[in-house]
Amino acid sequence: MVGSAPPEPTELVRAEDRLSFVYLERCVVHRDSNAITATDDSGTLHIPAAMIGALLLGPGTRITHAAMTLVGACAATVVWVGEGGVRCYAAGRPLARSSRLLEAQARAFANQRDRLSVARRMYELRFPDEDVSNLTMQQLRGREGARVRQIYRDESRRTGVDWVKRDYKPGDLTDSDPVNQALSSANTCLYGVVTAVIHALGMSPGLGFVHVGHDQSFVYDVADLFKASTSIPAAFEVVASGSTDPVNDVRRVLRDRLMSGGVMDRCVDVLRELFLTPQELQSVTPILYEDAMSIWSGRSDSTLASGQNHDRGRT
């Protein structure tokens, strides 16, 4: 759009100040200056693009090139989802300037010892009062399975909602009871938020440490750290309220829970602590805003300046 320059990195809103996600359906998404607009029969809604963490586009949406350009410049993520935000079909990658966290993630993923260490530390976040440093992955998975089943039982007692088991059929949301429908909807929204953070930090959603073999493996890894305090209680609370539309109602409850709990900011902190050294964690320059290109020197700990001719021969 002529006359509407993208915002500078220093103008972008920090993660903890952003809306965790915005879900839109059956509208045309366009751009007006530095705001995203959503237009339907009832009018036009303006949303500051720098306030968005993840923009979830549901059925019936059309988005313009100008809108996508602005979303990318604001380091937000666009996720194409199914009815009510339940299925994730595709995600658009924003512009992350630094590859430092991606490189740290790749190094840890490629080394079996480091990979196990990261996986254990992720499980430690679930079991803060336990020492899991000597447990095998099989033992950790068993412990996590028991923990999640107990969380479902606890939420059932707390809210009075009957619970049998986690039961859903991918692609058919209606083929399950209301609480499972709400869980599927809430989890998908949480995945969108986590995807936004992972992309914003320039990391790979496919290099997982607990989940593997899927292009969203790392998204599931990170989302599992927050389900017990976000999507699971939100789903049970919505069903307990007598909602006749739990798939849509749970999004509003979850959005409030994500905002009040500072989940996007906590997600950033977790990823930094998992992959950065203590010295790097003390850096005052936000990783997202670093804008420096180097050339690998051929040694693991050395780089050369880019944009220069390194030919030492005579011309």
PDB file of N, CA and C in Angstrom, residues 27 83 113 201 271 298:
ATOM      1  N   CYS A  27     -14.737 -13.424   6.248  1.00  0.00           N
ATOM      2  CA  CYS A  27     -14.502 -11.999   6.061  1.00  0.00           C
ATOM      3  C   CYS A  27     -13.334 -11.799   5.102  1.00  0.00           C
ATOM      4  N   GLU A  83     -12.795 -24.947  10.842  1.00  0.00           N
ATOM      5  CA  GLU A  83     -13.946 -24.355  11.522  1.00  0.00           C
ATOM      6  C   GLU A  83     -13.686 -24.222  13.015  1.00  0.00           C
ATOM      7  N   ARG A 113      23.260 -36.742  22.936  1.00  0.00           N
ATOM      8  CA  ARG A 113      23.363 -36.391  24.350  1.00  0.00           C
ATOM      9  C   ARG A 113      22.662 -35.064  24.631  1.00  0.00           C
ATOM     10  N   LEU A 201      10.954 -16.217  16.810  1.00  0.00           N
ATOM     11  CA  LEU A 201      12.330 -16.351  17.276  1.00  0.00           C
ATOM     12  C   LEU A 201      13.234 -16.991  16.229  1.00  0.00           C
ATOM     13  N   LEU A 271      12.139 -20.996  25.792  1.00  0.00           N
ATOM     14  CA  LEU A 271      12.967 -21.306  24.634  1.00  0.00           C
ATOM     15  C   LEU A 271      14.361 -20.698  24.771  1.00  0.00           C
ATOM     16  N   GLY A 298      34.897 -21.778   8.615  1.00  0.00           N
ATOM     17  CA  GLY A 298      35.366 -23.151   8.486  1.00  0.00           C
ATOM     18  C   GLY A 298      35.652 -23.774   9.824  1.00  0.00           C
TER      19      GLY A 298
END
